[in-house]
Short mmCIF file of C-alpha atoms in Angstrom, two decimals:
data_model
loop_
_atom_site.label_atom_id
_atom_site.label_comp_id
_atom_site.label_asym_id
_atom_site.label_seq_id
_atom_site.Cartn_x
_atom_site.Cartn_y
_atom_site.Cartn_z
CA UNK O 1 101.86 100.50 -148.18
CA UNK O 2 104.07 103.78 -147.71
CA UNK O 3 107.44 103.28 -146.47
CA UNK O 4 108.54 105.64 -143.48
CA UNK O 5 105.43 105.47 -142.20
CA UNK O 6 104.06 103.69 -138.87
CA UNK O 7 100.36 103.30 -137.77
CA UNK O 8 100.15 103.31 -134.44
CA UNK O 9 96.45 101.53 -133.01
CA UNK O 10 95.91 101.93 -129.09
CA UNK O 11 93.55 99.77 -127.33
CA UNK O 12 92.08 100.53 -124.07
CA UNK O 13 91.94 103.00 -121.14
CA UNK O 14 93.52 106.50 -121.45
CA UNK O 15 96.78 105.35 -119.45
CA UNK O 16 97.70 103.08 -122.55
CA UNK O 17 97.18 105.97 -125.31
CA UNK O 18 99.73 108.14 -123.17
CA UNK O 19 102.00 105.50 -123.66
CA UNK O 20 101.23 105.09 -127.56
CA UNK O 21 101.62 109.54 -127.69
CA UNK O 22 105.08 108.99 -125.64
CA UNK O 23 106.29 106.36 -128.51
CA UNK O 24 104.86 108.27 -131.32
CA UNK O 25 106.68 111.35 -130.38
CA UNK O 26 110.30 108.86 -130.48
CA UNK O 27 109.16 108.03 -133.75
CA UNK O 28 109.08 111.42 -135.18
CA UNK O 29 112.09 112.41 -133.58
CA UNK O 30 113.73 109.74 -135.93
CA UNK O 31 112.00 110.35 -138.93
CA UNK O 32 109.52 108.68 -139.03
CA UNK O 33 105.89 109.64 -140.11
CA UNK O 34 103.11 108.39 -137.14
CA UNK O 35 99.41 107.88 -138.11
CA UNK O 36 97.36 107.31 -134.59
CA UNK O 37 94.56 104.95 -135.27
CA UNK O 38 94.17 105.19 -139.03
CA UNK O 39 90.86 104.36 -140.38
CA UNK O 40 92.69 102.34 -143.18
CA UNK O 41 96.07 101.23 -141.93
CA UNK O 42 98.71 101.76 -145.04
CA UNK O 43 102.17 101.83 -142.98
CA UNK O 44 104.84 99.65 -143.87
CA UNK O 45 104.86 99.00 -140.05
CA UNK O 46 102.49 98.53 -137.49
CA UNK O 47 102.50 99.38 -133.75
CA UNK O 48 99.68 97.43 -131.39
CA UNK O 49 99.25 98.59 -127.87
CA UNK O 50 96.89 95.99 -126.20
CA UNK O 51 94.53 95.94 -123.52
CA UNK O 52 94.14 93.05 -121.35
CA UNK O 53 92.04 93.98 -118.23
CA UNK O 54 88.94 91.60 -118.43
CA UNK O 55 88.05 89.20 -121.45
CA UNK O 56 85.91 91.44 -123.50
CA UNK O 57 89.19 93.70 -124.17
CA UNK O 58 91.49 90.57 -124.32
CA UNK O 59 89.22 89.72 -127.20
CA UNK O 60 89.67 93.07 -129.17
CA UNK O 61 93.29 93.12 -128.84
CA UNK O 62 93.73 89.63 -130.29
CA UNK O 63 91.37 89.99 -133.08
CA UNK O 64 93.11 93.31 -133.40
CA UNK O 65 96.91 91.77 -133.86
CA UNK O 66 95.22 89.22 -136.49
CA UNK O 67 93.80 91.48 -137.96
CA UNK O 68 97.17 93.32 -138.93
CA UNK O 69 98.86 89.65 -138.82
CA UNK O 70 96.96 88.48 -141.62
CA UNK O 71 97.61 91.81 -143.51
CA UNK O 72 101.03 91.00 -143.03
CA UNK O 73 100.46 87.40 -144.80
CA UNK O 74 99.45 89.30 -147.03
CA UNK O 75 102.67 91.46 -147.91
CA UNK O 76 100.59 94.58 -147.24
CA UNK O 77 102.54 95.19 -143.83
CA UNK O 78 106.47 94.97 -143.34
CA UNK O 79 106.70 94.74 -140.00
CA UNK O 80 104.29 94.31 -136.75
CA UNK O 81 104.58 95.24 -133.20
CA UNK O 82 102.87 94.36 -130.27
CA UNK O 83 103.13 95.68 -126.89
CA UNK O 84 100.89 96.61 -123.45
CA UNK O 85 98.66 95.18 -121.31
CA UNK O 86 98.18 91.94 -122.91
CA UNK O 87 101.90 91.42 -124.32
CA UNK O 88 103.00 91.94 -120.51
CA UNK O 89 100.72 89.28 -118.82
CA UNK O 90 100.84 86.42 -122.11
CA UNK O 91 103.58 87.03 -123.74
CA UNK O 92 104.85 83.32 -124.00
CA UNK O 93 101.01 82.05 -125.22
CA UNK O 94 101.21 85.03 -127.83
CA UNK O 95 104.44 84.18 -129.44
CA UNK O 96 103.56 80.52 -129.57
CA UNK O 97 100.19 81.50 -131.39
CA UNK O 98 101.10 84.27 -133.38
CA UNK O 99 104.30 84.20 -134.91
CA UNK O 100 103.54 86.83 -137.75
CA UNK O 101 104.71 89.50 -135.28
CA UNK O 102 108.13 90.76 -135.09
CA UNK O 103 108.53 91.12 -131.74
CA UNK O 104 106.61 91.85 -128.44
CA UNK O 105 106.88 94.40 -126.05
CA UNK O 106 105.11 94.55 -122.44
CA UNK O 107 103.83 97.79 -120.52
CA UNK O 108 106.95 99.08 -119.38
CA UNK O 109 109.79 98.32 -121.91
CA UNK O 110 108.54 99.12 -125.03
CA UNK O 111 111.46 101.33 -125.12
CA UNK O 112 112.94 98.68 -126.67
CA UNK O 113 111.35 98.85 -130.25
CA UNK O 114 113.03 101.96 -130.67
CA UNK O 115 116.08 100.22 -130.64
CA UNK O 116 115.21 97.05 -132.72
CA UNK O 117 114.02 99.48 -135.45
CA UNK O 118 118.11 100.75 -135.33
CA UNK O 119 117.20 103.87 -134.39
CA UNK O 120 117.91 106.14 -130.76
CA UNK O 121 115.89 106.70 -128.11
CA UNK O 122 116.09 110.59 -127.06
CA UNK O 123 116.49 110.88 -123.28
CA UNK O 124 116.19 114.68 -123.73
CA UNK O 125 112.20 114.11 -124.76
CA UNK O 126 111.50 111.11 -122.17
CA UNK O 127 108.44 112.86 -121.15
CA UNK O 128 107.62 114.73 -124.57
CA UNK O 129 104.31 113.83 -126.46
CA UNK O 130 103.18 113.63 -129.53
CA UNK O 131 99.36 114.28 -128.79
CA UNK O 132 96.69 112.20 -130.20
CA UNK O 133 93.77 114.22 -128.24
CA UNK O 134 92.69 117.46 -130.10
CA UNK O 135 95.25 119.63 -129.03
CA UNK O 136 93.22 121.55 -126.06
CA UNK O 137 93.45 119.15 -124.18
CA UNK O 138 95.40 116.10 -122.69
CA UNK O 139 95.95 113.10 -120.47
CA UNK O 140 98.05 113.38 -117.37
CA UNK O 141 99.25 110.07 -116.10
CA UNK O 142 100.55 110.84 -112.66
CA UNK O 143 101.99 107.35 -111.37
CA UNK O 144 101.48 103.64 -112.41
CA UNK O 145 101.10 100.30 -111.01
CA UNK O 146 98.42 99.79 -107.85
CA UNK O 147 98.68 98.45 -104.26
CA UNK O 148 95.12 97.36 -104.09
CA UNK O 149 94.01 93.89 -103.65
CA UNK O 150 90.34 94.15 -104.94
CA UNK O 151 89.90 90.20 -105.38
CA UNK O 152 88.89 90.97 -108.84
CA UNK O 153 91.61 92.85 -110.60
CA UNK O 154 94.00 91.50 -112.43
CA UNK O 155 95.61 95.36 -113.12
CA UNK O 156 98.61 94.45 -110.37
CA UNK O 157 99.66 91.70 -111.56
CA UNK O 158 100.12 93.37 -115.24
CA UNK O 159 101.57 96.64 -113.74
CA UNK O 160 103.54 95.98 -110.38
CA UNK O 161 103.49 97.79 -107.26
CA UNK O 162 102.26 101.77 -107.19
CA UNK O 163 104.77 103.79 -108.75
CA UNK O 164 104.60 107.84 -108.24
CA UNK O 165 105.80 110.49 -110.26
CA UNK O 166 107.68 113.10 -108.86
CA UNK O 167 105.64 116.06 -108.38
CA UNK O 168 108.14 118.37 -110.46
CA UNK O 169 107.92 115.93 -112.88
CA UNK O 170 104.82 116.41 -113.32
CA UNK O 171 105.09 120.03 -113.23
CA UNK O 172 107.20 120.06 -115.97
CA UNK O 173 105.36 118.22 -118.09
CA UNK O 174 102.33 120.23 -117.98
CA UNK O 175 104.18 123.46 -118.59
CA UNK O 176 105.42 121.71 -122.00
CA UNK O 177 102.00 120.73 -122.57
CA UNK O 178 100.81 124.28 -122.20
CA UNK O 179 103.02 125.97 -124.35
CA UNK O 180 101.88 122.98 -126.91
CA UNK O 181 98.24 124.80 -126.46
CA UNK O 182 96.48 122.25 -124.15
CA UNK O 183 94.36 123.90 -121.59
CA UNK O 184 92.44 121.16 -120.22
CA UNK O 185 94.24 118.49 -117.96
CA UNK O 186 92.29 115.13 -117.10
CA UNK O 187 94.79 113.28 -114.52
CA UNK O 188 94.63 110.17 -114.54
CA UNK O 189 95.74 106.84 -112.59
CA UNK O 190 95.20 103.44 -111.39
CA UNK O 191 94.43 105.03 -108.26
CA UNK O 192 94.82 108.89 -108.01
CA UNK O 193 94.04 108.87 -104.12
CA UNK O 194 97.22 106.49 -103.20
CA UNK O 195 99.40 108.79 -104.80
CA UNK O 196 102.75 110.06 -102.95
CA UNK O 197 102.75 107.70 -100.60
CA UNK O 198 105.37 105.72 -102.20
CA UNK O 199 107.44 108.60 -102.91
CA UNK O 200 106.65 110.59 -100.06
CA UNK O 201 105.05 108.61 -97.06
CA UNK O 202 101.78 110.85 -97.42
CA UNK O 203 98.88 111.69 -99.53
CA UNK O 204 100.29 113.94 -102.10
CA UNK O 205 97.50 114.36 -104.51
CA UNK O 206 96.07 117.66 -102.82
CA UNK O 207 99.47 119.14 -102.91
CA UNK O 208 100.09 118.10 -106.75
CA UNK O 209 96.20 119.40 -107.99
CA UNK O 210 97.34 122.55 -106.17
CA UNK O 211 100.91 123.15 -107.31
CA UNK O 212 99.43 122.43 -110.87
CA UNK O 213 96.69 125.07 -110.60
CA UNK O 214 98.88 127.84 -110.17
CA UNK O 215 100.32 126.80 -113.35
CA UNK O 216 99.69 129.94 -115.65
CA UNK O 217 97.36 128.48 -118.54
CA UNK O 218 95.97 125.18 -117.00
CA UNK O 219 92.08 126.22 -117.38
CA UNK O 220 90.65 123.14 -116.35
CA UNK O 221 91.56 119.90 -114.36
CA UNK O 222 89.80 116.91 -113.52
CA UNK O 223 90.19 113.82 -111.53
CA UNK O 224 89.92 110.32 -113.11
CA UNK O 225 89.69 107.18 -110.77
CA UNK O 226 90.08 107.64 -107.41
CA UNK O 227 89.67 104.83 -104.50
CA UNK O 228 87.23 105.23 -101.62
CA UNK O 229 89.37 103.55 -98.57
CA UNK O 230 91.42 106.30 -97.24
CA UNK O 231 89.93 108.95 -99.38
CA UNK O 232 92.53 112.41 -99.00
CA UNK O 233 89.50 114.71 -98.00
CA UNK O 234 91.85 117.91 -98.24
CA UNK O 235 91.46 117.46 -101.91
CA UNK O 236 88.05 118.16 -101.27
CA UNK O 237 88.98 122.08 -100.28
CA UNK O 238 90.94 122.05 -103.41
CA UNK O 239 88.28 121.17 -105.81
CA UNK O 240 86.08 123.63 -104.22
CA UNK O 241 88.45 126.43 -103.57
CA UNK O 242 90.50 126.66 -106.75
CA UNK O 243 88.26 127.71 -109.99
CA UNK O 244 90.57 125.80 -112.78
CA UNK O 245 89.80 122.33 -110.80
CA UNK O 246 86.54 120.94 -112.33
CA UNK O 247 83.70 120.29 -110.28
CA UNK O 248 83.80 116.71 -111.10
CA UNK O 249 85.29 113.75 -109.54
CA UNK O 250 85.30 110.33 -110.82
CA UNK O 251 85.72 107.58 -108.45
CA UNK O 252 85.25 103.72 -108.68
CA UNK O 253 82.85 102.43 -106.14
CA UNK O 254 82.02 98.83 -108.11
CA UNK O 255 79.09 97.96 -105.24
CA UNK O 256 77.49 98.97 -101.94
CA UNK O 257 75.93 95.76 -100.32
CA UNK O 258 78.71 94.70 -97.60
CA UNK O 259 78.60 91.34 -98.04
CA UNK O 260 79.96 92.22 -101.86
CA UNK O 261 82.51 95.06 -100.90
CA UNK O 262 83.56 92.38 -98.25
CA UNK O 263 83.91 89.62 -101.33
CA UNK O 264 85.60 92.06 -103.80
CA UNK O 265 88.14 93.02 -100.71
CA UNK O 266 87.37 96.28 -101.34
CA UNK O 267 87.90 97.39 -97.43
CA UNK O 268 84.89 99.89 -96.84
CA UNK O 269 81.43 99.36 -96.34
CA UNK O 270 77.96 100.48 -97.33
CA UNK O 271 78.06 102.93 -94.39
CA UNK O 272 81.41 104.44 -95.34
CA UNK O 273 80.65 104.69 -98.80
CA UNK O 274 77.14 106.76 -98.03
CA UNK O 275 79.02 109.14 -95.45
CA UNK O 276 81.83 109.80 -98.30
CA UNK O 277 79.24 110.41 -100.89
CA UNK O 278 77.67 113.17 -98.37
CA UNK O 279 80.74 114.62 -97.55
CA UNK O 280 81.98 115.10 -101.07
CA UNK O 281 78.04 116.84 -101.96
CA UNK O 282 78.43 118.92 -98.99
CA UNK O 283 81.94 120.37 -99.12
CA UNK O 284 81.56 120.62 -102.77
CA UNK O 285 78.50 122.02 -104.14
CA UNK O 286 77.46 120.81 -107.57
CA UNK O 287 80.13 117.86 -107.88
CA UNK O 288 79.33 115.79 -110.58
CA UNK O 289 80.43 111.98 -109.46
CA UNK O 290 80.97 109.84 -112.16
CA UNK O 291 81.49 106.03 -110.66
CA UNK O 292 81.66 102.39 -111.84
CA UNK O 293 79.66 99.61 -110.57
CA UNK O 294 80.64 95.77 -111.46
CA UNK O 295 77.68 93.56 -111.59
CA UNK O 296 78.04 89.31 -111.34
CA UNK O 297 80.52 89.11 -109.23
CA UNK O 298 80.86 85.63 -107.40
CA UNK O 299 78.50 85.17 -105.08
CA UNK O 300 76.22 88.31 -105.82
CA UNK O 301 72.34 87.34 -104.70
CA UNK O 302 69.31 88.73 -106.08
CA UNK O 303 69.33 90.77 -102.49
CA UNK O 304 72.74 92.29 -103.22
CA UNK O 305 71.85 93.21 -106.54
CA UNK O 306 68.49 95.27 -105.73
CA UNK O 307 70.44 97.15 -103.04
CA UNK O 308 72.72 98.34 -105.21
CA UNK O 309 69.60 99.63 -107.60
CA UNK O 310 68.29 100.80 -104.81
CA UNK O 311 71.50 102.65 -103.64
CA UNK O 312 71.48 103.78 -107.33
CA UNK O 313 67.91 105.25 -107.64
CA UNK O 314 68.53 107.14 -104.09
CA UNK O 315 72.36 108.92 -104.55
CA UNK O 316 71.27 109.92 -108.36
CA UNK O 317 74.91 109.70 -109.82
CA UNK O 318 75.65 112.42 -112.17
CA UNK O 319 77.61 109.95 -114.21
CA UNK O 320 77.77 106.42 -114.04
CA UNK O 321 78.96 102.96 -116.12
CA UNK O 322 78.68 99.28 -115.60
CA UNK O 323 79.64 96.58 -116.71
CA UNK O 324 79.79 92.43 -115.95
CA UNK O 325 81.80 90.47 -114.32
CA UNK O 326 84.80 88.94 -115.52
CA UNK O 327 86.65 86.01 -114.39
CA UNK O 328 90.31 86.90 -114.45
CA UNK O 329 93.29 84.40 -114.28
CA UNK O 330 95.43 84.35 -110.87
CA UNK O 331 93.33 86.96 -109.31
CA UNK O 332 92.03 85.87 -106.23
CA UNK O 333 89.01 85.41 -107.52
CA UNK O 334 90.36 83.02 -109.90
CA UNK O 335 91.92 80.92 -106.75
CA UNK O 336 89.33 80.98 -104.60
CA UNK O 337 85.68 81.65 -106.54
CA UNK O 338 83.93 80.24 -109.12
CA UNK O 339 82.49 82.29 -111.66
CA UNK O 340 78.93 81.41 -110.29
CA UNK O 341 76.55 84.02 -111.44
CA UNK O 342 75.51 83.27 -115.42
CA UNK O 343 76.26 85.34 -117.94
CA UNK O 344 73.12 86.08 -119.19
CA UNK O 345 71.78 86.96 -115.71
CA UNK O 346 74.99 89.83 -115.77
CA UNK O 347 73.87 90.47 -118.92
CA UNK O 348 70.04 91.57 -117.88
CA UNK O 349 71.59 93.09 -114.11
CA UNK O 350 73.81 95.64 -115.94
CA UNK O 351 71.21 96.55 -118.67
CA UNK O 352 68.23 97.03 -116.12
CA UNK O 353 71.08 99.03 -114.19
CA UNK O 354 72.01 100.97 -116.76
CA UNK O 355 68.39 101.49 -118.09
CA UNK O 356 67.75 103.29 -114.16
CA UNK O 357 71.16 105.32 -115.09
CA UNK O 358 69.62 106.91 -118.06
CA UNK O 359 66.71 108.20 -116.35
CA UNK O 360 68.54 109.70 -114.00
CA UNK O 361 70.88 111.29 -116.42
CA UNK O 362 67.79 112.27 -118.16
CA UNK O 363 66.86 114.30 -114.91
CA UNK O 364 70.16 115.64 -114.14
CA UNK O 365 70.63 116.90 -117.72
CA UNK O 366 67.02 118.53 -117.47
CA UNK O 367 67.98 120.53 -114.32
CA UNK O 368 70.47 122.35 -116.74
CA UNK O 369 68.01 123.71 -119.10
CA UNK O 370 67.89 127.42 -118.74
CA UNK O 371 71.14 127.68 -117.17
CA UNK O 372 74.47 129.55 -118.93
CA UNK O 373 77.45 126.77 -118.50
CA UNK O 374 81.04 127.49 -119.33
CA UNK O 375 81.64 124.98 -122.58
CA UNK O 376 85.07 123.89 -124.28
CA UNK O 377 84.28 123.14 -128.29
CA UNK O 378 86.16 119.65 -128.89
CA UNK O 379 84.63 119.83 -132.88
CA UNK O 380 82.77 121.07 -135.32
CA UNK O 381 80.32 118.18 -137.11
CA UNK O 382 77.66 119.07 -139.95
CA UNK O 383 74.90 119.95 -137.99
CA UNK O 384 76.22 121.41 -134.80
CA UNK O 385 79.83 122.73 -132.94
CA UNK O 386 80.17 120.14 -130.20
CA UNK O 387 81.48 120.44 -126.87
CA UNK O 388 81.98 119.92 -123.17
CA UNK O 389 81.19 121.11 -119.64
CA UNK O 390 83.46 121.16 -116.80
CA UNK O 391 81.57 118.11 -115.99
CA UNK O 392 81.90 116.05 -118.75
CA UNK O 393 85.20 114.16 -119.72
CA UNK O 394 86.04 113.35 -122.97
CA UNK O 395 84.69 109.78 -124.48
CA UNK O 396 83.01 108.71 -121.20
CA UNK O 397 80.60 111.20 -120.68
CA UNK O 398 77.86 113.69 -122.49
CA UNK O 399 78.39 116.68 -124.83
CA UNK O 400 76.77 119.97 -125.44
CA UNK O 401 75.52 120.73 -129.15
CA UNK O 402 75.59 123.97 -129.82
CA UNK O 403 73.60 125.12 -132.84
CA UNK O 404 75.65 127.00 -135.41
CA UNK O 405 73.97 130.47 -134.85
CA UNK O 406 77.74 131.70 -134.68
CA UNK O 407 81.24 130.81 -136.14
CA UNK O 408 83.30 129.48 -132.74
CA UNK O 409 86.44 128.37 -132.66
CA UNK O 410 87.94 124.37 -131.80
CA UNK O 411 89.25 124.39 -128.70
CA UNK O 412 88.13 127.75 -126.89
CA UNK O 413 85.34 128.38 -124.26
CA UNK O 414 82.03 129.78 -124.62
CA UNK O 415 79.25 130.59 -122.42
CA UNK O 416 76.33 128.54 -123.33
CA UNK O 417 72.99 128.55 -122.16
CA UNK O 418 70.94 125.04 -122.45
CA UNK O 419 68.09 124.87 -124.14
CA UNK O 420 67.17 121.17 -124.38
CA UNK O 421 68.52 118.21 -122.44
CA UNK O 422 68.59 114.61 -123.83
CA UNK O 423 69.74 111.70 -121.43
CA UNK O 424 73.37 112.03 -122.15
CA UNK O 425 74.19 115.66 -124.07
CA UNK O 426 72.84 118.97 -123.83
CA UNK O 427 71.67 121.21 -126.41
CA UNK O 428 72.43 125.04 -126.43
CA UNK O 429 73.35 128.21 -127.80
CA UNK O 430 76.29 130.46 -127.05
CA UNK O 431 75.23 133.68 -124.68
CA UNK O 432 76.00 136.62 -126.71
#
């Protein structure tokens, strides 16, 4: 145990470990010493920031606080922490069941363990990070909360009502960034498309991706989780005219039959969805979608299952995950549904889904081979220097091995021309 020092572990999506950088970077500022995700925690205090979207995450994040709850039986751990996703929505159940831990926190005022620790908050570096990405590049969370009513989500009621940033806000915070060194931006929100309209009564997100580009050192910026209802298509013309926004757009589309986009509330239909997915191929060239399908959902038939393989095999997603069905508490799901498809059928729908994926992944990736693509090198490992394309985002899609022919540098761009394609990375060499 070594006093002074505080292990951090996040848990979850990319909006939680901004959270965990914007405490870490309080923590410092009084003193203390911050490990992010330490292979071997050996703090004297701990910091858990949970996840608790759908049960499979719930899961991790208890074993998780156990896990460091038990080391605390132990006397190998002073003090624990919990705070997030799942801290916000059972807060009550996990103080009952867990009383090892000092005290928790929910999503929005973990602010507070800054000042049961005796120590200040700084108002002066509200927005300041202490990075946990490699340090060419970081996450952008633009606004929080959502005002969709998806009947499967249980995200609102954990978050609240859609909350924008100010656009100079935002600004600001990514000219700090870039005198930090980060040249690669991947914004990122419940719902990127909504955003402004809280703040502003319009779409704002075209405006923002815009005002942000002309920022001098912002090489690359891409778009994490947009909604298709109401889709801002000027941001269309922005990804295509303006160089430093990636070609790449990742947006959650969970099905296509209607009687399931109908069921999940998702207020668009099959038709809608194919005309968007045109329109974003045709105004934007070589847009790499990345989407999301959701697979077991109450009343999903056989039929509405092979049309969304079908709708699969024929649009060819550049990227795409899935994953099963979970029944949430309080959702409207939860009122209304039962959770009627089993879970082994999910099971064997998402992996024969996912096993059609990889084949087309294999063929996008072998389209590249012969081309020169501009790469960003994230690491160096034994064999190879790896890296990404402007259509790749860190942890959720491919990489680019480039063989070691050359000494490159972490965190700069190369030209690389592709060799060999696998179903999920690329292999290459950099162009002399």
């Amino acid at each position: 145990m070594v006093n002074n020092r505080i292990d951090v572990v996040t848990l979850g999506c990319s909006k939680n470990l901004v959270d965990s950088e914007l405490l870490m970077r309080q923590l410092v500022a009084n003193g203390y010493t911050v490990e992010h995700d330490p292979e071997t925690p050996r703090g004297d205090i701990a910091v858990i920031n949970t996840c608790g979207f759908i049960g499979d995450a719930k899961e991790e994040s208890i074993n998780m606080i156990l896990s460091f709850a038990e080391a605390k039986k132990r006397n190998k751990l002073k003090k624990l922490f919990v705070m997030g996703c799942l801290s916000e929505r059972y807060r009550e159940e996990l103080l009952e069941e867990i009383p090892e831990v000092d005290r928790f926190y929910g999503k929005f005022d973990w602010k507070g363990l800054i000042t049961d620790l005796g120590k200040s908050y700084y108002k002066e570096w509200e927005f300041d990070r202490s990075l946990s990405t490699p340090s060419h590049y970081a996450y952008v969370k633009i606004s929080e909360g959502c005002d969709r009513t998806c009947s499967y989500c249980s995200i609102p009621l954990i978050t609240g009502k859609y909350k924008s940033r100010p656009v100079e806000e935002i600004e600001d915070e990514i000219r700090r960034l870039v005198i930090k060194g980060v040249k690669e931006f991947q914004f990122i929100a419940q719902d990127l498309t909504y955003y402004g309209l809280d703040l502003y009564r319009q779409m704002k997100l075209p405006e923002l991706i815009e005002r942000v580009s002309d920022i001098e050192g912002v090489e690359w910026i891409r778009l994490h989780y947009a909604y298709p209802t109401h889709f801002p298509t000027d941001l269309l013309r922005v990804i295509r005219e303006r160089e430093n926004v990636c070609n790449y757009l990742d947006i959650a589309l969970q099905h296509i039959s209607d009687h399931m986009l109908k069921t999940m509330r998702r207020n668009i239909t099959r038709q809608q969805t194919i005309d968007l997915i045109q329109r974003f191929r045709e105004e934007v060239p070589g847009i790499h979608l990345r989407t999301t399908m959701m697979v077991g959902h109450p009343g999903e038939t056989e039929e509405d299952y092979l049309e969304l393989l079908e709708f699969i095999e024929k649009t060819r997603f550049e990227r795409l995950g899935a994953f099963p069905y979970s029944h949430e508490e309080d959702t409207h799901n939860y009122r209304y549904y039962s959770d009627d498809v089993p879970a082994e059928v999910k099971q064997q729908r998402m992996n024969r889904l996912m096993e059609l994926q990889e084949g087309i992944a294999l063929s996008v990736n072998e389209a590249k081979v012969g081309e020169t693509l501009k790469v960003i090198v994230d690491r160096e490992d034994p064999e190879f220097y790896v890296g990404r394309t402007e259509f790749d985002s860190p942890e959720v899609d491919g990489e680019v091995l480039i063989d070691k022919s050359r000494v490159l540098g972490i965190g700069r761009f190369y030209d690389v021309k592709i060799n060999a394609a696998m179903p999920f990375d690329l292999m290459g060499t950099v162009s002399v």
